XYZ file of C-alpha atoms in Angstrom:
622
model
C 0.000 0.000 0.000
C 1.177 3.540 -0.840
C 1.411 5.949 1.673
C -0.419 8.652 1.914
C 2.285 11.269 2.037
C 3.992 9.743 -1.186
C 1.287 9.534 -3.065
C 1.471 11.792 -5.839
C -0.714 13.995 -6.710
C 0.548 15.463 -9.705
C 1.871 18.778 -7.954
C 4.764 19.637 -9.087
C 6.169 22.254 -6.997
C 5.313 23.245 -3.467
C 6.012 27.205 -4.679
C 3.109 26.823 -7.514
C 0.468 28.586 -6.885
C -3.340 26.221 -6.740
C -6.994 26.990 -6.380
C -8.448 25.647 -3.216
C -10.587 22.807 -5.742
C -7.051 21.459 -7.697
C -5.996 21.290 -4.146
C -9.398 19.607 -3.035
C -9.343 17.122 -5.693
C -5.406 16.202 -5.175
C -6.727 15.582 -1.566
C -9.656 13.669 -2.320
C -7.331 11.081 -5.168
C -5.104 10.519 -2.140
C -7.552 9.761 0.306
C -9.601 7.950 -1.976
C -6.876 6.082 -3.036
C -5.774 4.816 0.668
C -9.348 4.420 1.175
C -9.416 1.895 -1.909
C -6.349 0.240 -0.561
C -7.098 -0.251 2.832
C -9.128 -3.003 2.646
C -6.666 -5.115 0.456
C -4.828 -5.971 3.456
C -5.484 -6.380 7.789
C -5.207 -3.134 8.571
C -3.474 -2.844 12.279
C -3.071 -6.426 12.747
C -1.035 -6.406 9.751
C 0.775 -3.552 10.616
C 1.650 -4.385 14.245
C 2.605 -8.064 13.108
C 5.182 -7.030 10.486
C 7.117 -4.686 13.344
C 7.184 -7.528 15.702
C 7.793 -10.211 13.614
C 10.231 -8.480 10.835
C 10.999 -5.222 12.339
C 9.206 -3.636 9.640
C 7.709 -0.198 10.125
C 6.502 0.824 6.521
C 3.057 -1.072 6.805
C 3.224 0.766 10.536
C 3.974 4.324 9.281
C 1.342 3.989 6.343
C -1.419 2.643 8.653
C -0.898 5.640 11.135
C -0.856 8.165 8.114
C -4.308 6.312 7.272
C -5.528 7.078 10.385
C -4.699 10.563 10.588
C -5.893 11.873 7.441
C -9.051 9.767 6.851
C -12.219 10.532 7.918
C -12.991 6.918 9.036
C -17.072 5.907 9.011
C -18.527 4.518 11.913
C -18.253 0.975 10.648
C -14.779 1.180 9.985
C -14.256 3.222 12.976
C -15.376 -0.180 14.898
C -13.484 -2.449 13.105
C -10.245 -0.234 13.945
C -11.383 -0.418 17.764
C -12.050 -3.974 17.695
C -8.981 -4.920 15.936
C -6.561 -2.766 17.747
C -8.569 -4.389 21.642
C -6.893 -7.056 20.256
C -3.527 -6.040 20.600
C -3.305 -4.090 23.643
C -0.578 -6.217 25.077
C 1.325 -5.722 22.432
C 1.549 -2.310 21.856
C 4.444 -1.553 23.497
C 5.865 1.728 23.725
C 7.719 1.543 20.534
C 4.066 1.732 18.966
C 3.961 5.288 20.733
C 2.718 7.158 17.100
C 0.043 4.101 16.139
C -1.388 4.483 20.198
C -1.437 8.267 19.368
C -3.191 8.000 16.136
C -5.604 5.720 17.909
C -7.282 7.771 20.567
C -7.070 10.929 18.836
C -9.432 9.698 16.310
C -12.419 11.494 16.768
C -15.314 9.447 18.545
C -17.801 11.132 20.764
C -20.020 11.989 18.129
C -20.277 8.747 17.037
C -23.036 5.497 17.173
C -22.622 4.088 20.530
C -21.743 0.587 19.272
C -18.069 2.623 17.977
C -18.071 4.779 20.936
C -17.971 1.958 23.590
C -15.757 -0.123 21.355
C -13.209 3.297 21.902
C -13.887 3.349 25.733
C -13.036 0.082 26.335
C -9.832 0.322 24.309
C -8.533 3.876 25.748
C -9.239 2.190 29.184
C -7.836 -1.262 28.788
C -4.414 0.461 26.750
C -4.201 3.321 29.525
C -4.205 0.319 32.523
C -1.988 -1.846 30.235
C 0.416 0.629 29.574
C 0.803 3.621 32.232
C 3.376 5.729 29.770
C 0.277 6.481 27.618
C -1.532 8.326 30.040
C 0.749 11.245 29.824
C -0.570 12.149 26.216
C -4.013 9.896 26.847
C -5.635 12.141 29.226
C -4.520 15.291 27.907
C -6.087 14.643 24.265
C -9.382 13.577 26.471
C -9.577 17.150 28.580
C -8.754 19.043 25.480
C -11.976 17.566 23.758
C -13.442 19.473 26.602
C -12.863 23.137 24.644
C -15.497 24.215 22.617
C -14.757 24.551 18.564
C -14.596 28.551 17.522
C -17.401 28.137 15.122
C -19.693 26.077 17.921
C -20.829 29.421 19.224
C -24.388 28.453 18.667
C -23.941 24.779 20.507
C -23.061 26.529 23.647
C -25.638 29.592 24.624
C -24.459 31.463 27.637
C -21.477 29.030 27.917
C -23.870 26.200 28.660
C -24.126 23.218 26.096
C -27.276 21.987 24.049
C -28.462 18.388 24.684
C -26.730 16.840 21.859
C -23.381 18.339 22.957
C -23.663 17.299 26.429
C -24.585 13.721 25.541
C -21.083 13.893 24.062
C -19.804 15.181 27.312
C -20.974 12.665 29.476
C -19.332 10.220 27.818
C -16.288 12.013 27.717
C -16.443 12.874 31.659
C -17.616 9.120 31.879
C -14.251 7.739 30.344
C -12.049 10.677 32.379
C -13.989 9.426 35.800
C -12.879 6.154 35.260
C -9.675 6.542 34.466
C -9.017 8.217 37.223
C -10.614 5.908 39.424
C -8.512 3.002 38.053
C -4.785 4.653 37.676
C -4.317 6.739 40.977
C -1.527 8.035 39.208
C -2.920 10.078 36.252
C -4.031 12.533 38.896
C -1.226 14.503 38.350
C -1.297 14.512 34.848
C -4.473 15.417 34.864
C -4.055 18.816 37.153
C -1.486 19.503 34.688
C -3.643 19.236 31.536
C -6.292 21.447 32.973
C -4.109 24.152 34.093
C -2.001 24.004 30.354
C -5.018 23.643 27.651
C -7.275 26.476 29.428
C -8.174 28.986 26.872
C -6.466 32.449 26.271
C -8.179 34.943 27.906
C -9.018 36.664 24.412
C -10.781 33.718 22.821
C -14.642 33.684 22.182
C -16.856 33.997 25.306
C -18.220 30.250 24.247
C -14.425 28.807 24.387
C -13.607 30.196 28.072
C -16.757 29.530 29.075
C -17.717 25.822 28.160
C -14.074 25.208 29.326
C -14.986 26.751 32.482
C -18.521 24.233 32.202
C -16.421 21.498 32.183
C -13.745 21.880 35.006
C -17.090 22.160 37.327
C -18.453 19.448 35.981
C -15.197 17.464 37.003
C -15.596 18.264 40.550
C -19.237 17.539 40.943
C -17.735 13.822 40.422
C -14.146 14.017 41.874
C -14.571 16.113 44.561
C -10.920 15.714 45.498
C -10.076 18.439 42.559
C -12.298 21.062 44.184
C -8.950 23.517 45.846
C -6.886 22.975 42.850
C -9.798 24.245 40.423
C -11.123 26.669 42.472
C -7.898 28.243 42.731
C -6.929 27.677 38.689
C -10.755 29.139 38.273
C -9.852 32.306 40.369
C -6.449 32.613 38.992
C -7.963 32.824 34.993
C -11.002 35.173 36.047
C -9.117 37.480 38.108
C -6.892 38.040 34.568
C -10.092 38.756 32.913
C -11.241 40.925 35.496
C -8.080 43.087 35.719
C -8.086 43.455 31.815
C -11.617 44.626 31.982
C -11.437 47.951 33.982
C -14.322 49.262 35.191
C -13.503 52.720 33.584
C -13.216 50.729 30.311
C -16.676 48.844 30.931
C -17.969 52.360 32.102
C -17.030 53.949 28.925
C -18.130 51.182 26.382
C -21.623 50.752 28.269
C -22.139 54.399 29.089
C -22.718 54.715 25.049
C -25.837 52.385 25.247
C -27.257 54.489 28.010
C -26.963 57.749 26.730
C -28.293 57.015 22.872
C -31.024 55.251 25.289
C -31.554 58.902 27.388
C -31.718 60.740 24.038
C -34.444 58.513 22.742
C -36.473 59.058 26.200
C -36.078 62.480 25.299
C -38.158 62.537 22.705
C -40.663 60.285 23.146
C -42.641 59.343 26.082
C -42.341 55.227 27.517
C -44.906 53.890 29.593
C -43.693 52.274 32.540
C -44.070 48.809 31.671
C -42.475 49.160 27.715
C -40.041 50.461 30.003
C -39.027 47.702 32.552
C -39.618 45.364 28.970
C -36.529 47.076 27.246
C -34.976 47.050 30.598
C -35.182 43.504 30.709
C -34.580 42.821 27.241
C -30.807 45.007 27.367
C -30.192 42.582 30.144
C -30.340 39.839 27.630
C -27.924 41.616 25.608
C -24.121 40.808 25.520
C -22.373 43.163 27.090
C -20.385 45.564 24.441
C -16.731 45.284 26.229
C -16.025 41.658 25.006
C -14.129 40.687 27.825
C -16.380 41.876 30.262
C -19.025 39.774 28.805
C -16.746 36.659 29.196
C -16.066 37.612 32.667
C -19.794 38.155 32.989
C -20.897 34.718 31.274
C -18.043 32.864 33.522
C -19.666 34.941 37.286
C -22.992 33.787 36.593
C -21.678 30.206 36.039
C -19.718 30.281 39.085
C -22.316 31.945 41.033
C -25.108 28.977 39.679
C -22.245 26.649 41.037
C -22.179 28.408 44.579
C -26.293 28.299 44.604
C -25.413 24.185 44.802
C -22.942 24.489 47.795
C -25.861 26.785 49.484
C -25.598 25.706 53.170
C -28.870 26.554 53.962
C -30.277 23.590 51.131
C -33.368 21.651 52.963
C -32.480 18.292 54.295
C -29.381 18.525 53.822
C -27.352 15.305 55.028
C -24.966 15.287 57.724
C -22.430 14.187 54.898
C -23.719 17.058 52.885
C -22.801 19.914 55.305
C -19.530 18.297 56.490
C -18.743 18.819 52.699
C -19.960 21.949 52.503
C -17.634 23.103 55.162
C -15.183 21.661 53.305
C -16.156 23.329 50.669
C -16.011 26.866 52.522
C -12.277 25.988 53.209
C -11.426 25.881 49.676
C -13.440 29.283 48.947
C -11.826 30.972 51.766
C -8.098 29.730 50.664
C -8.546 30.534 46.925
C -9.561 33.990 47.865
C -6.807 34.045 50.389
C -4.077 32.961 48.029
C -5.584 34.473 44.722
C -7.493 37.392 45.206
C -6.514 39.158 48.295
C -2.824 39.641 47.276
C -4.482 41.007 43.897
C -4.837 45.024 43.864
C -7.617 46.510 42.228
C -10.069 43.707 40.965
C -13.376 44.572 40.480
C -15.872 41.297 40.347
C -14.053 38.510 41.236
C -14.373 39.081 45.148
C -18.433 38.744 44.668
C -18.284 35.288 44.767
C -17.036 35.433 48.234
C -19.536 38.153 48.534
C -22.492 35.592 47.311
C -21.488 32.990 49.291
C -20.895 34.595 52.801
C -24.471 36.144 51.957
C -26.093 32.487 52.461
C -25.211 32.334 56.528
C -24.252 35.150 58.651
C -21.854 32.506 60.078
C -20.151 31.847 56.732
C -20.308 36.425 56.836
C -18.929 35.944 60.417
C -16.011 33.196 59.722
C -14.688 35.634 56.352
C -14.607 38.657 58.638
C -12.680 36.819 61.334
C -10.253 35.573 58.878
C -9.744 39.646 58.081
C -9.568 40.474 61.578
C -6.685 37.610 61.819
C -5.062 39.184 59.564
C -4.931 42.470 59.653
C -4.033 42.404 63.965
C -1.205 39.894 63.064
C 2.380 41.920 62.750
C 3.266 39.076 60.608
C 1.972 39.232 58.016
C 3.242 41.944 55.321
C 1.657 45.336 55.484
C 0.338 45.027 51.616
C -1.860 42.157 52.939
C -3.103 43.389 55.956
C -3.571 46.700 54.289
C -5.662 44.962 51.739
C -7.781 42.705 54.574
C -8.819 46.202 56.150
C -10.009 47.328 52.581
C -12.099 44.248 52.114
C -13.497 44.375 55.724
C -14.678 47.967 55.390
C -16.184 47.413 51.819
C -17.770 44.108 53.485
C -19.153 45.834 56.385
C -20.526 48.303 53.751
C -21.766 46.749 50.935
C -23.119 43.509 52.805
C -27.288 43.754 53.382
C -26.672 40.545 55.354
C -24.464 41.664 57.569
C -26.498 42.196 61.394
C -26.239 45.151 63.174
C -24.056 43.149 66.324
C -21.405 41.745 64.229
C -20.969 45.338 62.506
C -20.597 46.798 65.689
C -18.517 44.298 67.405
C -15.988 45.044 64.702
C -16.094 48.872 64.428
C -15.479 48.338 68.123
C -12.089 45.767 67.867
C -10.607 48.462 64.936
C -11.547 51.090 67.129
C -9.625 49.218 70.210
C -6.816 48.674 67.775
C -6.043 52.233 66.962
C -6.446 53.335 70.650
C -3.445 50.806 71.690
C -1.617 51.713 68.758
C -1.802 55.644 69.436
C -0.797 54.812 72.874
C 2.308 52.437 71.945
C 3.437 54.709 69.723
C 3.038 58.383 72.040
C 5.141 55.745 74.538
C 7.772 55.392 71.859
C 7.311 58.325 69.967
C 7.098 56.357 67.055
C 7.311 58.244 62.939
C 4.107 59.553 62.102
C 4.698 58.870 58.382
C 2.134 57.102 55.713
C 4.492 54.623 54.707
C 5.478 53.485 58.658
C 1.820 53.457 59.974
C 0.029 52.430 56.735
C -1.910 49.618 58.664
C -2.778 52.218 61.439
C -4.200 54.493 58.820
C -6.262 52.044 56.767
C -7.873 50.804 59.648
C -8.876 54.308 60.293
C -10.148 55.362 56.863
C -11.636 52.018 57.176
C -13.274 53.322 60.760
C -14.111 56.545 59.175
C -15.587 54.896 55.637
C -17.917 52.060 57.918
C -19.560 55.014 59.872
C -19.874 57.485 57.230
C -21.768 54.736 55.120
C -23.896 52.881 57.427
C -24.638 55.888 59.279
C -28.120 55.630 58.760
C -28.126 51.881 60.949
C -25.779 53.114 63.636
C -27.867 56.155 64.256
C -31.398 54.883 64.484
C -31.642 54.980 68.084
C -30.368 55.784 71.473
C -28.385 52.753 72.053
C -26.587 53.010 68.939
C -25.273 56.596 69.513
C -24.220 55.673 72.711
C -22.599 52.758 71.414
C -20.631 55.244 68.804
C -19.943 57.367 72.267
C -18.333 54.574 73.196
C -15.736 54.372 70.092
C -14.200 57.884 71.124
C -13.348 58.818 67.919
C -12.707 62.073 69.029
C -9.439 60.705 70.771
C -8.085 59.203 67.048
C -9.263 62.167 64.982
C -7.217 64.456 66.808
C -4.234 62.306 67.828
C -0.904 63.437 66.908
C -1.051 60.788 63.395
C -3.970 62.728 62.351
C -5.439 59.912 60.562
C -7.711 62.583 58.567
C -4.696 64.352 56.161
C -4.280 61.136 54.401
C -7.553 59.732 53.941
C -9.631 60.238 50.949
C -11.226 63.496 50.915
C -14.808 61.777 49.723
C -14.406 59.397 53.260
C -13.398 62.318 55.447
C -15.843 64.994 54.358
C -18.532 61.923 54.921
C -17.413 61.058 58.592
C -16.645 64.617 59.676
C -20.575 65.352 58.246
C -21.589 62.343 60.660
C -19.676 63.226 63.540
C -20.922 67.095 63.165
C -24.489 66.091 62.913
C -24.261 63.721 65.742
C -21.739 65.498 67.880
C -19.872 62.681 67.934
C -16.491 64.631 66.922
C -15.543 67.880 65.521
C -13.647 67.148 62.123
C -14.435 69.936 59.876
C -11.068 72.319 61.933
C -9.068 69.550 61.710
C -9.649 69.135 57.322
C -9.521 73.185 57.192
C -6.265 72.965 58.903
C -4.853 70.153 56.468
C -6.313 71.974 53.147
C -4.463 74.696 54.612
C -1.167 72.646 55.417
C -1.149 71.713 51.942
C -1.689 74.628 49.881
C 1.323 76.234 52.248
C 3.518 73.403 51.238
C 2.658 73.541 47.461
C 3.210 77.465 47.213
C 6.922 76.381 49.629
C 8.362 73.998 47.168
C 6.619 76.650 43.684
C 5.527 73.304 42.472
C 2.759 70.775 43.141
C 3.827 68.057 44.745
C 1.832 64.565 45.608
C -0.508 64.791 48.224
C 0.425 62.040 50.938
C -2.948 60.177 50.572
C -3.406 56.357 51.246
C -3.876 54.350 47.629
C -6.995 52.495 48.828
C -10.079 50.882 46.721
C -12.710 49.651 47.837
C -13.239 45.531 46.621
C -17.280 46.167 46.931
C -18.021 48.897 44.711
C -21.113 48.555 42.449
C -21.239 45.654 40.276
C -21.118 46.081 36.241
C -21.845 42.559 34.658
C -25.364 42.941 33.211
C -26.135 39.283 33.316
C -24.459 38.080 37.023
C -25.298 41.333 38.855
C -28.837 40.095 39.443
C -27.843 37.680 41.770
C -25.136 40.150 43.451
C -27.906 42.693 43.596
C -30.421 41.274 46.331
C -27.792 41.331 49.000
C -25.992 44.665 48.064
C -26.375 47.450 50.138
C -26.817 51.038 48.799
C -25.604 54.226 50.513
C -28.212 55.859 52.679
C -27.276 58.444 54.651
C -29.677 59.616 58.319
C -32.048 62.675 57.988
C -29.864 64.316 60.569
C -26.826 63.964 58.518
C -28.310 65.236 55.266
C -29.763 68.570 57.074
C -26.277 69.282 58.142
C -24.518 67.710 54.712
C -27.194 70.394 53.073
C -26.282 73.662 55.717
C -22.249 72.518 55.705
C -23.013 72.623 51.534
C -24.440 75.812 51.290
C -23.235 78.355 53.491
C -19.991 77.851 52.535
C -20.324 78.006 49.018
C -22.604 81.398 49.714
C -19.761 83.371 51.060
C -16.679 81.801 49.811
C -13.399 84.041 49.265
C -10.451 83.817 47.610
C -8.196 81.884 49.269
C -10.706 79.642 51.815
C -10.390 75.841 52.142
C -12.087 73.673 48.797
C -13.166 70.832 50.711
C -17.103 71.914 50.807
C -16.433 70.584 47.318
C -16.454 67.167 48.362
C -19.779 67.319 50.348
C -22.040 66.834 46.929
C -21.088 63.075 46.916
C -22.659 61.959 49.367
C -25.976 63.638 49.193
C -28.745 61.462 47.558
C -29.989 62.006 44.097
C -33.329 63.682 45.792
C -31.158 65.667 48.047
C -28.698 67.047 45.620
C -31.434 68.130 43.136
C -32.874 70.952 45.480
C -29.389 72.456 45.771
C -27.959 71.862 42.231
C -28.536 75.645 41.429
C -25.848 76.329 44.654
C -23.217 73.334 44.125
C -20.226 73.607 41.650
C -19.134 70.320 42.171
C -19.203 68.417 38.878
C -15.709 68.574 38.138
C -15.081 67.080 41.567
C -17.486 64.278 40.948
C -16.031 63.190 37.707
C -12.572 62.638 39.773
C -14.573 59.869 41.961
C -15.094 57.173 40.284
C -15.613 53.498 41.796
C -12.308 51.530 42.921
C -11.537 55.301 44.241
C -14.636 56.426 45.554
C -16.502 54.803 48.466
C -19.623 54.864 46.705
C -21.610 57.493 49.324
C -23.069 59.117 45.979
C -24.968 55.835 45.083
């Protein structure tokens, strides 16, 4: 028999230029002519018989160069399976290229006569012959990645029915592989991590991968850390090349064109909630984001099965789902928190902590470890009093005790730290203190935002008596000249309307302590201000968001707070002179929308505004 790579198709030079049907045709002669060929002689049998016996490859080499470049039918498809079971002792290593040629054969779409006729051979040669599973398994997981053109087989990164009959057999074959080589563990931890998908491809690709690594733990549980950490390693590169000012921009167009149109003509409210609902359906525009998007709402599904609080629940059930806990709480500790400036990943932390306030109360304590231990680097600790104050924030579920409990250890903290350092007289600069000062923007930031739940009644005032925040605003750090101006102007308006502290001297004093250094060095130079960003800001992904949404707090700030936000607003700006501090600028964000509309024809801070955006804004303008 001829082989398929000498056969000669009557091209005479590889330079010559061909139309794609002479170089169909050529194709189709030499395939048609192994084809006609193939059944003049025993195929594999044949083959494997002439290396053993006469250490003969041709037949070999020409049989594997069949395999790869025909198209085999499903009857021959079995005969090659059935004839090749027949061998399996046989094929040796030194048959490395025919044992390659044999499983990547394509066969999941396939009659299931020809499909369990492949099973049982991949199985039986993997078991017989352990150096095969280090090219086996990884040819199995990558039939787990979704063609480029098989958008339309896999809608919101979930298969059809046709393609997930496929699946299952594949996940079928991989399940009991692993169950009878212990060893290809390894390799295959290693194939998931290597064949995952660039972060650029289609939405579908990333996606359907991601489909499939859940699907593997549903049945081997024991992959659960090592995927939930590859899971959160791959979105937290999506999330960090889709910034929010990017996803800001690119959506923002929609919503505008959508304002102009409202303009001129009048919606009723339901056609209105109907193209509300129907945008929702629509991809979002930055394509990345809508990866990221497609892959949160798939994770977040995935959390909705771990929910602790599932009826009748097993004792085996919630022992796992402890378990599971563990693994969330160590991905985010080893993947996210070291991360600076993600936007989405964190909700699924978020999500989950919202099922139980003792899953809330176990995340918070695992901050609070943290961020009291002198261990650990400052960057870390800096970045577990970030996600503590955004938690304490942002999270609806999140009682009124265990937000108080903790406003009360940070407070306790600072107090002890002041006095150590007054003992020692310790450098008062940002870069020596930075954990002192985050905790205290994070002190100030809590407060400010959930204002409106620590001032509802007697006990909780007395309870921020208690705090004496007076004695950390005006301690010799002054905590206040390096936080952000949007967090102090907020806390110094609660503390003013509440009589808590008096803050407003202390900023005047800074502003001024500023300006007199710029004009001292004739140049501008950078304001010592802690980099901070808050890891709950509002959430952006159309489709997941609805989930995030239920649980998310919004900032509301206490009648008593706004009157005084509103006179601190205006009688400033009435008789302002040259020269007098700019921090009544800041006050605007944090008045509500209702609020700020009665003054708009007083406040001249848009340009102020625009410099707030989320990741450096704590969101009091929401």
């Amino acid at each position: 028999m001829s082989s398929v790579y000498s056969a000669k198709t009557g091209l005479s030079s590889i330079l010559k230029t061909y139309s794609p049907a002479e170089r169909e045709r050529a194709k189709n002669i030499a395939i048609n002519k192994v084809r006609f060929e193939m059944p003049k002689q025993k195929g594999i049998l044949e083959a494997v018989e002439a290396v053993n016996a006469h250490n003969n490859f041709q037949p070999l080499n020409e049989f594997v160069a069949f395999l790869k470049e025909t198209e085999l039918s499903d009857a021959e498809f079995l005969r090659v399976m059935t004839d090749a079971h027949k061998l399996i002792y046989d094929l040796s290593p030194k048959f490395t290229n025919l044992v390659e040629a044999l499983i990547s054969v394509p066969w999941a779409k396939r009659e299931p006569a020809a499909i369990q006729a492949y099973i049982e051979f991949y199985i039986d040669i993997m078991v017989a012959h352990n150096k095969y599973v280090q090219f086996g398994i990884p040819k199995l997981i990558s039939l787990w990645i979704p063609a480029d053109a098989d958008v339309a087989h896999w809608p919101n990164g979930t298969p059809i029915d046709n393609v997930k009959t496929e699946l299952e057999a594949i996940h079928d074959l991989l399940n009991r592989i692993l169950t009878a080589i212990p060893m290809s563990f390894e390799v295959v931890l290693e194939a998931i991590e290597n064949r995952f998908p660039y972060y650029k491809k289609s939405t579908h690709v990333i996606a359907g991968y991601v489909h499939n690594m859940l699907w593997l733990i549903e049945y081997k549980p024991i992959f659960v850390e090592f995927v939930m950490q590859l899971l959160m390693q791959k979105l937290v590169i999506l999330d960090v090349n889709a910034p929010r000012s990017e996803i800001e921009e690119t959506e923002g167009d929609d919503d505008e064109e959508l304002e102009e149109e409202n303009e001129d003509a009048e919606i009723f409210e339901m056609d209105d909630c109907k193209k509300a609902e129907e945008d929702d359906l629509l991809p979002m525009k930055h394509v990345i984001a809508h990866t990221l998007d497609v892959c949160m709402e798939k994770m977040l599904n995935f959390l909705d099965a771990k929910n602790p609080n599932i009826l009748n629940a097993s004792v085996e059930q919630r022992l796992e789902m402890n378990k599971f806990w563990k693994v969330l709480l160590a991905a985010f500790d080893n993947v996210i928190l070291p991360c600076h400036n993600t936007h989405h990943v964190q909700f699924l932390v978020f999500y989950y902590c919202s099922f139980k306030h003792t899953i809330a109360e176990a995340f918070l304590t695992s901050l609070w470890d943290k961020i009291k231990n002198p261990n650990v680097s400052a960057v870390i600790r800096q970045a577990a009093v970030g996600y503590m104050a955004s938690f304490l924030a942002r999270g609806k579920f999140v009682p009124l005790p265990t937000l108080k409990y903790y406003l009360k250890e940070l407070c306790d903290w600072a107090h002890q730290y002041i006095q150590r350092c007054d003992q020692y007289r310790q450098n008062g600069s940002l870069k020596a203190n930075i954990v002192f000062f985050s905790l205290c923007q994070a002190v100030f930031y809590v407060i400010a935002f959930r204002s409106r739940d620590l001032t509802s009644d007697r006990k909780s005032l007395l309870f921020l008596q208690s705090l004496q925040l007076s004695a950390i605003v005006t301690c010799n750090f002054n905590p206040l000249r390096v936080c952000l101006p949007a967090v102090a102007t907020a806390f110094a308006g609660v503390t003013r309307a509440y009589q808590l502290a008096y803050c407003h001297a202390i900023l005047e004093r800074n502003a001024r302590r500023k300006l007199a250094t710029v004009y001292a060095n004739d140049t501008a130079t950078p304001e010592e201000t802690l980099d901070t960003f808050f890891p709950f800001d509002p959430y952006l992904l159309k489709m997941s968001e609805k989930k995030i949404s239920t649980n998310y707090l919004q900032y509301q700030a206490s009648e008593a707070e706004e009157a005084s936000i509103v006179a601190t607003h205006i009688s400033p700006m009435q008789r302002r002179k040259r020269g007098d501090s700019e921090m009544c600028d800041d006050i605007d964000d944090f008045i509500v929308a209702d609020k700020r509309q009665k003054i708009t024809d007083l406040a001249r801070s848009q340009e102020r505004e625009a410099q707030f955006t989320y990741g450096l804004s704590p969101g009091f303008h929401m």
